[in-house]
Amino acid sequence: MRQWWVGRAGWSMRTWLGTVGALAVATLLLLALAYQFPLRAGLSTDGLGDQPFLGTTEALDSSATELGLLYPDEMDATGRRFRWTRGRALLAFPALGGGQGYRLTVTTEGWPADVLRRDLAQPLVHVLANGVPVGVFTPTSAIADYSLDLPADPQSTLTVDLRLADSPALTPPLTQTTAFNGTTLYPNDNRPLGLRLYGVALESAGGGFTMPDLATLAQALLAVVLVCLGVGPQRRRLGGWLAAGGLLGVGLALLVGLNRLWIAPILGLLLPLVGLLLLWRWRGPLLRWLADWQRRAVSSGAFSLGLAGAALLLLLLTAGPALVRAFDPGAIIVASLLGSLLLLVLLRWDDLNRTLDRLNRRLR
């Protein structure tokens, strides 16, 4: 393998690994340094970019309240977008780093003044950070900001839990949160409603060392290395690909330093894209390997037996549980389709191979 790498382009494996390793170490150091910058970021619950941090559903059952899911976004009379909460709202901010305290600001509006039940007073909002109670505030029927200090926590992910209750003494259990139904303007609105949540903001509360999120470091390092794998040992293309890997590392470090609220969602999109680019870059060797594997598989009788066994196992796993339940007709249909597909593959194996050969030649 090493001779193939070296002979193909005259670039030694040791030098290539050393170059990529130095770039990876530099990326890790930049990310660790970027985590030391103070965080100041805001999130608007306007339905455009809040999905990575909260869950939404239109369901009216109690499980949606217990999970802290919000309703789809709406627009108020001034044209400003918001989301209704239920008796509980749960927001998660991953990859912030550990050991740092924050000042949380919640922009919200309490129950409207025209609630149908006049005996209902404004609820008390209990705020929990990673399961620890940090404060209580009472909203009003007007939009306002409410700020609380969150203590430092070793966890990298910050989970903010807003629970509505009638009593200030205890944090309400998930099954005992409070909500209202219907207003004078919308008397038939039977949804259990809590707060109008317009947004939240986070700001680092003090100095001290911020422990970088290890998952973020690993994913960023993987993205940089995958980009550098596009080089291989090819000296003539070394500059461009390594420059791309270096710029990617610097860009991720800048994102962490400026607004690391978005580093986890962006890495979740970036890694599949880099993987697809890498597959396209090495499509030639991969297709040759697949063609060689295909030829060896065709000439081996054991492969046909293995394919039949795998298909039979898939058939049993898919339809077995339902067949046990009094021969479910739906499962019988699935089993019949899978069995027919298995027979088609085994009987028309040569035609399938010819089709794969033609597809392979076109992709090359």
PDB file of N, CA and C in Angstrom, residues 40-45 101-109 127 144-150 160 197-205:
ATOM      1  N   ARG A  40     -21.268  35.853  23.644  1.00  0.00           N
ATOM      2  CA  ARG A  40     -22.394  36.790  23.658  1.00  0.00           C
ATOM      3  C   ARG A  40     -23.230  36.490  22.425  1.00  0.00           C
ATOM      4  N   ALA A  41     -24.320  35.777  22.623  1.00  0.00           N
ATOM      5  CA  ALA A  41     -25.110  35.314  21.488  1.00  0.00           C
ATOM      6  C   ALA A  41     -26.579  35.342  21.851  1.00  0.00           C
ATOM      7  N   GLY A  42     -27.408  35.540  20.841  1.00  0.00           N
ATOM      8  CA  GLY A  42     -28.851  35.560  21.018  1.00  0.00           C
ATOM      9  C   GLY A  42     -29.532  34.608  20.053  1.00  0.00           C
ATOM     10  N   LEU A  43     -30.680  34.121  20.437  1.00  0.00           N
ATOM     11  CA  LEU A  43     -31.465  33.210  19.612  1.00  0.00           C
ATOM     12  C   LEU A  43     -32.900  33.707  19.581  1.00  0.00           C
ATOM     13  N   SER A  44     -33.394  33.993  18.381  1.00  0.00           N
ATOM     14  CA  SER A  44     -34.783  34.416  18.206  1.00  0.00           C
ATOM     15  C   SER A  44     -35.634  33.203  17.862  1.00  0.00           C
ATOM     16  N   THR A  45     -36.710  33.016  18.576  1.00  0.00           N
ATOM     17  CA  THR A  45     -37.599  31.885  18.306  1.00  0.00           C
ATOM     18  C   THR A  45     -38.617  32.294  17.248  1.00  0.00           C
ATOM     19  N   GLY A 101     -19.780  30.115  33.650  1.00  0.00           N
ATOM     20  CA  GLY A 101     -21.104  30.585  34.007  1.00  0.00           C
ATOM     21  C   GLY A 101     -21.635  31.557  32.964  1.00  0.00           C
ATOM     22  N   TYR A 102     -22.960  31.690  32.919  1.00  0.00           N
ATOM     23  CA  TYR A 102     -23.581  32.539  31.903  1.00  0.00           C
ATOM     24  C   TYR A 102     -24.688  33.383  32.534  1.00  0.00           C
ATOM     25  N   ARG A 103     -24.972  34.477  31.878  1.00  0.00           N
ATOM     26  CA  ARG A 103     -26.143  35.287  32.219  1.00  0.00           C
ATOM     27  C   ARG A 103     -27.191  35.040  31.145  1.00  0.00           C
ATOM     28  N   LEU A 104     -28.313  34.494  31.571  1.00  0.00           N
ATOM     29  CA  LEU A 104     -29.401  34.132  30.665  1.00  0.00           C
ATOM     30  C   LEU A 104     -30.447  35.234  30.666  1.00  0.00           C
ATOM     31  N   THR A 105     -30.834  35.675  29.468  1.00  0.00           N
ATOM     32  CA  THR A 105     -31.903  36.662  29.317  1.00  0.00           C
ATOM     33  C   THR A 105     -33.013  36.048  28.475  1.00  0.00           C
ATOM     34  N   VAL A 106     -34.207  36.010  29.035  1.00  0.00           N
ATOM     35  CA  VAL A 106     -35.374  35.446  28.353  1.00  0.00           C
ATOM     36  C   VAL A 106     -36.292  36.592  27.956  1.00  0.00           C
ATOM     37  N   THR A 107     -36.566  36.706  26.666  1.00  0.00           N
ATOM     38  CA  THR A 107     -37.509  37.709  26.164  1.00  0.00           C
ATOM     39  C   THR A 107     -38.853  37.026  25.963  1.00  0.00           C
ATOM     40  N   THR A 108     -39.814  37.398  26.776  1.00  0.00           N
ATOM     41  CA  THR A 108     -41.077  36.666  26.765  1.00  0.00           C
ATOM     42  C   THR A 108     -42.229  37.574  27.178  1.00  0.00           C
ATOM     43  N   GLU A 109     -43.420  37.049  26.991  1.00  0.00           N
ATOM     44  CA  GLU A 109     -44.662  37.709  27.413  1.00  0.00           C
ATOM     45  C   GLU A 109     -45.522  36.673  28.110  1.00  0.00           C
ATOM     46  N   VAL A 127     -36.867  28.499  36.489  1.00  0.00           N
ATOM     47  CA  VAL A 127     -35.796  28.312  35.510  1.00  0.00           C
ATOM     48  C   VAL A 127     -34.791  27.320  36.078  1.00  0.00           C
ATOM     49  N   ALA A 144     -41.164  41.598  27.771  1.00  0.00           N
ATOM     50  CA  ALA A 144     -40.122  42.113  28.655  1.00  0.00           C
ATOM     51  C   ALA A 144     -38.972  41.113  28.694  1.00  0.00           C
ATOM     52  N   ASP A 145     -37.809  41.595  29.151  1.00  0.00           N
ATOM     53  CA  ASP A 145     -36.627  40.760  29.319  1.00  0.00           C
ATOM     54  C   ASP A 145     -36.476  40.386  30.790  1.00  0.00           C
ATOM     55  N   TYR A 146     -36.139  39.126  31.036  1.00  0.00           N
ATOM     56  CA  TYR A 146     -35.910  38.628  32.392  1.00  0.00           C
ATOM     57  C   TYR A 146     -34.546  37.939  32.409  1.00  0.00           C
ATOM     58  N   SER A 147     -33.671  38.385  33.294  1.00  0.00           N
ATOM     59  CA  SER A 147     -32.290  37.905  33.320  1.00  0.00           C
ATOM     60  C   SER A 147     -32.011  37.151  34.613  1.00  0.00           C
ATOM     61  N   LEU A 148     -31.229  36.069  34.474  1.00  0.00           N
ATOM     62  CA  LEU A 148     -30.802  35.273  35.617  1.00  0.00           C
ATOM     63  C   LEU A 148     -29.355  34.851  35.396  1.00  0.00           C
ATOM     64  N   ASP A 149     -28.635  34.663  36.485  1.00  0.00           N
ATOM     65  CA  ASP A 149     -27.253  34.190  36.421  1.00  0.00           C
ATOM     66  C   ASP A 149     -27.235  32.678  36.576  1.00  0.00           C
ATOM     67  N   LEU A 150     -26.577  32.010  35.629  1.00  0.00           N
ATOM     68  CA  LEU A 150     -26.450  30.559  35.665  1.00  0.00           C
ATOM     69  C   LEU A 150     -25.075  30.198  36.211  1.00  0.00           C
ATOM     70  N   VAL A 160     -31.657  24.631  29.204  1.00  0.00           N
ATOM     71  CA  VAL A 160     -32.484  25.601  29.928  1.00  0.00           C
ATOM     72  C   VAL A 160     -33.914  25.072  29.965  1.00  0.00           C
ATOM     73  N   LEU A 197     -42.785  33.093  23.824  1.00  0.00           N
ATOM     74  CA  LEU A 197     -41.324  33.161  23.882  1.00  0.00           C
ATOM     75  C   LEU A 197     -40.808  33.806  22.601  1.00  0.00           C
ATOM     76  N   TYR A 198     -40.142  34.946  22.748  1.00  0.00           N
ATOM     77  CA  TYR A 198     -39.603  35.675  21.599  1.00  0.00           C
ATOM     78  C   TYR A 198     -38.125  35.384  21.368  1.00  0.00           C
ATOM     79  N   GLY A 199     -37.414  34.998  22.394  1.00  0.00           N
ATOM     80  CA  GLY A 199     -36.004  34.698  22.204  1.00  0.00           C
ATOM     81  C   GLY A 199     -35.285  34.565  23.533  1.00  0.00           C
ATOM     82  N   VAL A 200     -34.052  34.084  23.459  1.00  0.00           N
ATOM     83  CA  VAL A 200     -33.178  33.986  24.629  1.00  0.00           C
ATOM     84  C   VAL A 200     -31.799  34.489  24.222  1.00  0.00           C
ATOM     85  N   ALA A 201     -31.042  34.936  25.200  1.00  0.00           N
ATOM     86  CA  ALA A 201     -29.678  35.413  24.965  1.00  0.00           C
ATOM     87  C   ALA A 201     -28.776  34.860  26.058  1.00  0.00           C
ATOM     88  N   LEU A 202     -27.528  34.574  25.688  1.00  0.00           N
ATOM     89  CA  LEU A 202     -26.530  34.061  26.619  1.00  0.00           C
ATOM     90  C   LEU A 202     -25.307  34.955  26.570  1.00  0.00           C
ATOM     91  N   GLU A 203     -24.753  35.220  27.736  1.00  0.00           N
ATOM     92  CA  GLU A 203     -23.538  36.025  27.835  1.00  0.00           C
ATOM     93  C   GLU A 203     -22.656  35.442  28.928  1.00  0.00           C
ATOM     94  N   SER A 204     -21.375  35.275  28.613  1.00  0.00           N
ATOM     95  CA  SER A 204     -20.442  34.747  29.607  1.00  0.00           C
ATOM     96  C   SER A 204     -20.435  35.641  30.836  1.00  0.00           C
ATOM     97  N   ALA A 205     -20.501  34.992  32.012  1.00  0.00           N
ATOM     98  CA  ALA A 205     -20.640  35.751  33.253  1.00  0.00           C
ATOM     99  C   ALA A 205     -19.308  36.135  33.874  1.00  0.00           C
TER     100      ALA A 205
END
